[in-house]
Short mmCIF file of C-alpha atoms in Angstrom, two decimals:
data_model
loop_
_atom_site.label_atom_id
_atom_site.label_comp_id
_atom_site.label_asym_id
_atom_site.label_seq_id
_atom_site.Cartn_x
_atom_site.Cartn_y
_atom_site.Cartn_z
CA MET A 1 -16.69 34.74 -17.37
CA ASN A 2 -15.60 32.20 -14.78
CA THR A 3 -19.04 30.75 -14.01
CA LEU A 4 -22.12 29.85 -16.01
CA SER A 5 -25.64 29.95 -14.57
CA TYR A 6 -28.06 27.08 -15.07
CA VAL A 7 -31.61 26.15 -14.09
CA THR A 8 -33.14 22.69 -13.94
CA VAL A 9 -36.80 21.89 -14.43
CA ASP A 10 -38.86 18.71 -14.38
CA VAL A 11 -40.83 18.55 -17.63
CA PHE A 12 -44.22 17.04 -18.47
CA THR A 13 -45.29 17.12 -14.84
CA SER A 14 -46.53 19.50 -12.15
CA THR A 15 -44.79 17.55 -9.37
CA ARG A 16 -41.16 18.05 -8.47
CA PHE A 17 -38.96 14.97 -8.89
CA GLU A 18 -41.32 13.45 -11.43
CA GLY A 19 -41.34 14.00 -15.18
CA ASN A 20 -38.11 14.39 -17.14
CA PRO A 21 -35.32 16.58 -15.71
CA LEU A 22 -33.70 19.16 -17.97
CA ALA A 23 -30.84 21.59 -17.42
CA VAL A 24 -31.10 24.92 -19.25
CA ILE A 25 -28.11 27.19 -19.85
CA SER A 26 -30.02 30.37 -20.71
CA ASP A 27 -26.97 32.29 -21.95
CA ALA A 28 -24.39 30.02 -23.58
CA ARG A 29 -22.47 32.72 -25.45
CA GLY A 30 -18.75 31.98 -25.54
CA LEU A 31 -19.06 28.23 -25.04
CA SER A 32 -17.40 25.96 -27.58
CA ASP A 33 -19.14 22.88 -28.97
CA ALA A 34 -16.75 20.73 -26.94
CA ALA A 35 -17.59 22.60 -23.74
CA MET A 36 -21.32 22.17 -24.36
CA GLN A 37 -20.85 18.44 -24.83
CA LYS A 38 -18.76 18.12 -21.66
CA ILE A 39 -21.38 20.02 -19.63
CA ALA A 40 -24.16 17.81 -21.00
CA THR A 41 -22.15 14.71 -20.19
CA GLU A 42 -21.52 16.00 -16.66
CA PHE A 43 -25.23 16.54 -16.00
CA ASN A 44 -26.01 13.11 -17.48
CA TYR A 45 -29.63 14.08 -18.06
CA SER A 46 -31.24 12.80 -21.25
CA GLU A 47 -30.74 16.35 -22.63
CA VAL A 48 -29.29 19.74 -21.74
CA THR A 49 -30.11 22.91 -23.71
CA PHE A 50 -27.83 25.84 -24.52
CA VAL A 51 -29.52 29.11 -25.47
CA LEU A 52 -27.82 31.53 -27.87
CA PRO A 53 -28.90 34.73 -29.67
CA PRO A 54 -30.90 33.99 -32.83
CA GLU A 55 -29.30 34.25 -36.25
CA ASP A 56 -32.53 35.88 -37.52
CA PRO A 57 -33.67 38.70 -35.21
CA GLN A 58 -37.30 37.82 -35.91
CA ASN A 59 -36.77 34.65 -33.86
CA SER A 60 -36.44 34.47 -30.07
CA ALA A 61 -33.28 32.38 -29.65
CA ARG A 62 -31.09 29.66 -31.08
CA VAL A 63 -31.37 26.51 -28.99
CA ARG A 64 -28.84 23.68 -29.13
CA ILE A 65 -29.74 20.33 -27.57
CA PHE A 66 -27.16 17.84 -26.31
CA THR A 67 -27.56 14.33 -24.93
CA PRO A 68 -24.72 12.89 -22.81
CA THR A 69 -23.07 11.71 -26.04
CA MET A 70 -24.04 14.01 -28.93
CA GLU A 71 -25.92 17.03 -30.22
CA ILE A 72 -29.37 16.26 -31.66
CA PRO A 73 -31.54 18.31 -34.04
CA PHE A 74 -34.79 18.35 -32.07
CA ALA A 75 -36.43 16.95 -28.94
CA GLY A 76 -39.70 17.54 -27.15
CA HIS A 77 -39.02 17.93 -23.45
CA PRO A 78 -35.98 20.22 -23.98
CA ASN A 79 -38.15 22.65 -25.94
CA VAL A 80 -40.99 22.63 -23.42
CA GLY A 81 -38.56 23.04 -20.52
CA THR A 82 -36.47 25.74 -22.20
CA ALA A 83 -39.60 27.71 -23.07
CA HIS A 84 -40.73 27.42 -19.44
CA VAL A 85 -37.42 28.86 -18.20
CA LEU A 86 -37.15 31.64 -20.78
CA GLY A 87 -40.83 32.52 -20.46
CA GLN A 88 -40.27 33.51 -16.83
CA GLN A 89 -37.55 36.00 -17.78
CA ALA A 90 -38.35 39.64 -18.55
CA GLU A 91 -36.28 39.49 -21.74
CA ILE A 92 -34.19 37.20 -23.96
CA PHE A 93 -31.02 38.82 -25.23
CA GLY A 94 -32.52 42.30 -24.83
CA LYS A 95 -35.93 41.53 -26.35
CA PRO A 96 -39.12 41.39 -24.24
CA VAL A 97 -40.58 37.92 -23.72
CA GLY A 98 -44.13 37.43 -24.98
CA ASP A 99 -46.39 34.40 -25.02
CA THR A 100 -45.03 33.07 -28.32
CA LEU A 101 -41.41 32.05 -28.85
CA ARG A 102 -39.55 30.89 -31.96
CA PHE A 103 -36.48 28.73 -31.51
CA GLU A 104 -33.90 28.15 -34.22
CA GLU A 105 -32.81 24.50 -34.11
CA LYS A 106 -30.98 22.10 -36.39
CA ALA A 107 -34.30 20.50 -37.37
CA GLY A 108 -35.83 23.88 -38.24
CA ILE A 109 -37.90 26.56 -36.52
CA VAL A 110 -39.76 25.38 -33.42
CA GLU A 111 -42.76 27.51 -32.46
CA VAL A 112 -43.67 27.61 -28.78
CA SER A 113 -46.84 28.94 -27.13
CA LEU A 114 -46.77 29.70 -23.41
CA LYS A 115 -49.76 29.30 -21.11
CA ARG A 116 -49.48 31.58 -18.09
CA SER A 117 -51.10 31.48 -14.66
CA GLY A 118 -50.58 34.93 -13.24
CA ALA A 119 -46.88 35.74 -13.50
CA LYS A 120 -45.84 32.10 -13.86
CA VAL A 121 -45.62 29.88 -16.92
CA ALA A 122 -48.02 26.99 -16.31
CA ALA A 123 -47.43 25.03 -19.54
CA ALA A 124 -45.86 25.22 -22.96
CA ALA A 125 -46.91 23.85 -26.34
CA ILE A 126 -44.52 23.27 -29.23
CA ARG A 127 -45.18 22.54 -32.87
CA ALA A 128 -43.18 19.69 -34.44
CA PRO A 129 -40.65 21.21 -36.83
CA GLN A 130 -40.91 18.64 -39.63
CA PRO A 131 -43.68 16.62 -41.31
CA LEU A 132 -44.10 12.97 -40.43
CA THR A 133 -41.65 10.66 -42.17
CA ILE A 134 -41.73 6.86 -41.96
CA GLY A 135 -38.64 4.74 -42.53
CA ASP A 136 -38.00 1.03 -42.82
CA THR A 137 -39.93 -1.61 -40.96
CA ILE A 138 -37.98 -3.50 -38.31
CA PRO A 139 -38.18 -7.24 -37.55
CA ALA A 140 -39.92 -8.08 -34.28
CA GLU A 141 -36.85 -10.06 -33.22
CA THR A 142 -34.69 -6.93 -33.54
CA ILE A 143 -37.04 -4.97 -31.27
CA THR A 144 -37.39 -7.65 -28.63
CA GLY A 145 -33.65 -8.32 -28.68
CA CYS A 146 -33.18 -4.74 -27.54
CA VAL A 147 -35.42 -5.12 -24.49
CA SER A 148 -35.13 -8.80 -23.50
CA LEU A 149 -38.67 -9.80 -24.51
CA ASP A 150 -40.15 -12.66 -26.51
CA PRO A 151 -41.00 -11.70 -30.13
CA GLY A 152 -44.56 -12.89 -29.50
CA VAL A 153 -45.33 -9.77 -27.45
CA ILE A 154 -45.06 -7.50 -30.50
CA VAL A 155 -48.44 -6.39 -31.89
CA ASP A 156 -48.48 -5.71 -35.64
CA THR A 157 -52.20 -5.44 -36.36
CA THR A 158 -52.01 -1.64 -36.67
CA HIS A 159 -48.43 -1.43 -37.90
CA ALA A 160 -45.18 -3.36 -37.88
CA PRO A 161 -42.29 -1.95 -35.85
CA VAL A 162 -40.97 0.97 -37.88
CA PHE A 163 -38.85 4.12 -37.81
CA ALA A 164 -40.87 7.34 -37.45
CA SER A 165 -39.89 10.99 -37.12
CA VAL A 166 -41.25 14.53 -36.91
CA GLY A 167 -37.75 15.92 -36.37
CA LEU A 168 -35.92 13.10 -34.59
CA ASN A 169 -35.94 9.45 -35.60
CA PHE A 170 -37.24 6.65 -33.33
CA ALA A 171 -38.04 2.99 -33.67
CA VAL A 172 -41.66 2.58 -32.52
CA ALA A 173 -43.33 -0.71 -31.64
CA GLU A 174 -46.55 -1.81 -29.94
CA VAL A 175 -46.55 -4.56 -27.31
CA ASN A 176 -49.47 -6.65 -26.13
CA GLY A 177 -50.03 -5.32 -22.62
CA LEU A 178 -48.75 -3.52 -19.56
CA GLU A 179 -47.06 -6.68 -18.27
CA ALA A 180 -44.85 -6.92 -21.35
CA LEU A 181 -44.16 -3.19 -21.17
CA ALA A 182 -43.17 -3.43 -17.50
CA THR A 183 -40.94 -6.46 -18.14
CA ALA A 184 -38.85 -4.74 -20.82
CA ARG A 185 -35.17 -4.28 -19.88
CA PRO A 186 -32.63 -2.63 -22.18
CA ASN A 187 -30.01 -5.00 -23.59
CA LEU A 188 -26.98 -3.05 -24.80
CA ALA A 189 -25.85 -5.79 -27.19
CA GLY A 190 -29.30 -5.82 -28.77
CA PHE A 191 -29.20 -2.06 -29.32
CA GLN A 192 -25.72 -2.26 -30.80
CA ALA A 193 -26.90 -4.93 -33.23
CA ALA A 194 -30.01 -2.92 -34.13
CA ALA A 195 -28.17 0.34 -34.69
CA GLY A 196 -26.95 -0.76 -38.09
CA ARG A 197 -30.55 -0.78 -39.34
CA GLN A 198 -31.17 2.90 -38.66
CA THR A 199 -31.81 4.71 -41.92
CA THR A 200 -32.05 8.35 -40.86
CA SER A 201 -29.52 10.36 -38.90
CA GLY A 202 -29.99 12.45 -35.77
CA HIS A 203 -29.05 10.21 -32.88
CA ASP A 204 -28.30 6.60 -32.05
CA PHE A 205 -30.91 3.83 -32.26
CA SER A 206 -33.67 4.67 -29.75
CA LEU A 207 -36.73 2.52 -29.09
CA PHE A 208 -40.22 3.74 -28.12
CA LEU A 209 -42.44 0.89 -26.89
CA TYR A 210 -46.13 1.46 -26.21
CA VAL A 211 -49.43 -0.11 -25.21
CA ARG A 212 -52.93 1.00 -26.09
CA THR A 213 -56.39 -0.52 -25.91
CA ALA A 214 -59.35 -0.65 -28.30
CA GLU A 215 -61.50 1.00 -25.62
CA ASN A 216 -59.15 3.99 -25.23
CA PRO A 217 -56.95 4.08 -28.32
CA TRP A 218 -55.78 7.65 -27.79
CA ASN A 219 -54.67 7.08 -24.18
CA ILE A 220 -51.27 5.41 -24.46
CA ARG A 221 -48.65 4.09 -22.03
CA ALA A 222 -45.07 4.12 -23.25
CA ARG A 223 -41.41 3.61 -22.40
CA MET A 224 -38.34 4.88 -24.28
CA PHE A 225 -34.90 3.28 -24.24
CA ALA A 226 -31.71 4.86 -25.64
CA PRO A 227 -28.71 3.18 -23.97
CA LEU A 228 -26.44 4.04 -26.91
CA ASP A 229 -26.94 7.69 -25.92
CA ASN A 230 -26.18 6.83 -22.26
CA VAL A 231 -29.92 7.08 -21.53
CA PRO A 232 -30.96 3.57 -20.41
CA GLU A 233 -34.54 4.83 -20.08
CA ASP A 234 -36.11 8.25 -20.59
CA PRO A 235 -39.05 9.31 -18.39
CA ALA A 236 -40.68 11.56 -21.03
CA THR A 237 -39.94 11.81 -24.74
CA GLY A 238 -41.98 14.44 -26.55
CA SER A 239 -40.35 13.92 -29.93
CA ALA A 240 -41.01 10.17 -29.87
CA SER A 241 -44.55 10.73 -28.63
CA ALA A 242 -45.19 13.19 -31.44
CA ALA A 243 -43.82 10.80 -34.07
CA LEU A 244 -45.94 7.94 -32.74
CA GLY A 245 -49.07 10.07 -32.43
CA ALA A 246 -48.70 11.43 -35.95
CA TYR A 247 -48.13 7.94 -37.32
CA LEU A 248 -51.16 6.43 -35.59
CA VAL A 249 -53.39 9.26 -36.80
CA SER A 250 -52.01 8.83 -40.33
CA LEU A 251 -53.04 5.15 -40.23
CA ALA A 252 -56.60 5.84 -39.02
CA PRO A 253 -59.24 5.35 -41.75
CA GLU A 254 -60.71 8.85 -41.43
CA ALA A 255 -59.38 11.35 -43.97
CA ASP A 256 -59.91 14.35 -41.69
CA MET A 257 -59.28 14.25 -37.94
CA ASN A 258 -58.40 16.50 -35.04
CA VAL A 259 -57.26 14.16 -32.26
CA ARG A 260 -56.03 14.79 -28.73
CA ILE A 261 -53.69 12.02 -27.55
CA THR A 262 -52.41 11.51 -24.00
CA ILE A 263 -49.19 9.57 -23.52
CA GLU A 264 -48.17 8.48 -20.03
CA GLN A 265 -44.49 7.62 -19.67
CA GLY A 266 -41.93 7.10 -16.91
CA VAL A 267 -44.31 5.23 -14.61
CA GLU A 268 -42.03 2.20 -14.28
CA MET A 269 -39.16 4.54 -13.33
CA GLY A 270 -41.09 6.31 -10.58
CA ARG A 271 -41.05 9.52 -12.67
CA ARG A 272 -44.56 9.67 -14.13
CA SER A 273 -44.91 12.06 -17.05
CA VAL A 274 -47.98 13.14 -19.05
CA ILE A 275 -47.50 14.33 -22.63
CA THR A 276 -50.44 15.83 -24.54
CA LEU A 277 -50.52 15.76 -28.34
CA ASP A 278 -52.93 17.55 -30.68
CA VAL A 279 -52.72 16.03 -34.14
CA VAL A 280 -54.50 17.39 -37.22
CA LYS A 281 -55.12 15.31 -40.33
CA SER A 282 -56.53 16.81 -43.52
CA GLY A 283 -57.17 15.01 -46.78
CA GLY A 284 -55.46 11.92 -45.43
CA ILE A 285 -52.25 13.78 -44.52
CA VAL A 286 -51.10 14.75 -41.02
CA THR A 287 -50.63 18.51 -41.25
CA ASP A 288 -49.92 19.57 -37.67
CA VAL A 289 -48.57 18.05 -34.45
CA VAL A 290 -48.49 20.08 -31.22
CA ILE A 291 -46.78 18.72 -28.08
CA SER A 292 -47.72 20.27 -24.74
CA GLY A 293 -47.11 19.81 -21.03
CA GLY A 294 -46.33 21.43 -17.74
CA CYS A 295 -43.05 22.05 -15.94
CA VAL A 296 -41.85 22.71 -12.42
CA SER A 297 -38.61 24.42 -11.38
CA VAL A 298 -36.23 22.34 -9.27
CA MET A 299 -32.70 23.74 -8.97
CA ARG A 300 -30.50 26.63 -9.99
CA GLY A 301 -26.77 27.10 -9.69
CA GLU A 302 -23.47 27.85 -11.36
CA ILE A 303 -20.98 25.84 -13.37
CA SER A 304 -17.33 26.63 -12.83
CA LEU A 305 -15.56 27.22 -16.15
CA GLN A 306 -12.03 27.31 -14.72
CA ASN A 307 -10.18 25.06 -12.29
#
């Protein structure tokens, strides 16, 4: 095999050149770990996925996710985009493709439901692979040092800045308005200083900033910065959105809730993305988080494997 086929899609959008780009290698058999990392680094997207036959034949595929610098256990937009690409194939490794897919990933099994419009996949919904976990709180000065803001912009009435995860760990923090959100600029030295505080593994220190209002608390604007992963800013981050959404629902006073949350991201980058979350809370515990969104195909081509 001298060449390797790939497809790119823009995820969490229905408009080409918006949303979050993803490259999908739909048959990565024969590639070494090092080759996967080099390909991901070459694309320089926030993530690239490599699809392999499942270890358990009851599942659809094994999916490995690489940033430009490392492999990670789970991420939102790579799952939505990979499901979109595979869902338009007649088969995956000899098995017919239905409307439900199961991906084996380092974080666990990721279940995907496809929504079709005629012969095309219109959207995909994925279930977070792990329950919500909350780590250490983070000083406001650490957060604002990462994004060149004054500590006074941090809002802690709902929660202090904190680590949250449903499969991949993020620092999440609320700021006091769209102006502060728009002003944020990643400061590499600040991220390097903050990285020592991270208490769960998975990837380097990544920061999810957001704004919401009392009038529309479940409509959220956000930005995500991960310069230590060579991603200065990410236009759509499903895993961070899911962690934040689950955390906010867990903090709500109601013991039982079924909440739909909309998170708009990437606006400041000119790559608007819309991420939909459905979060279920029962007996005071978040029991289910589903991340959904649309995709649009952009490019396809071949990677040369030999000089």
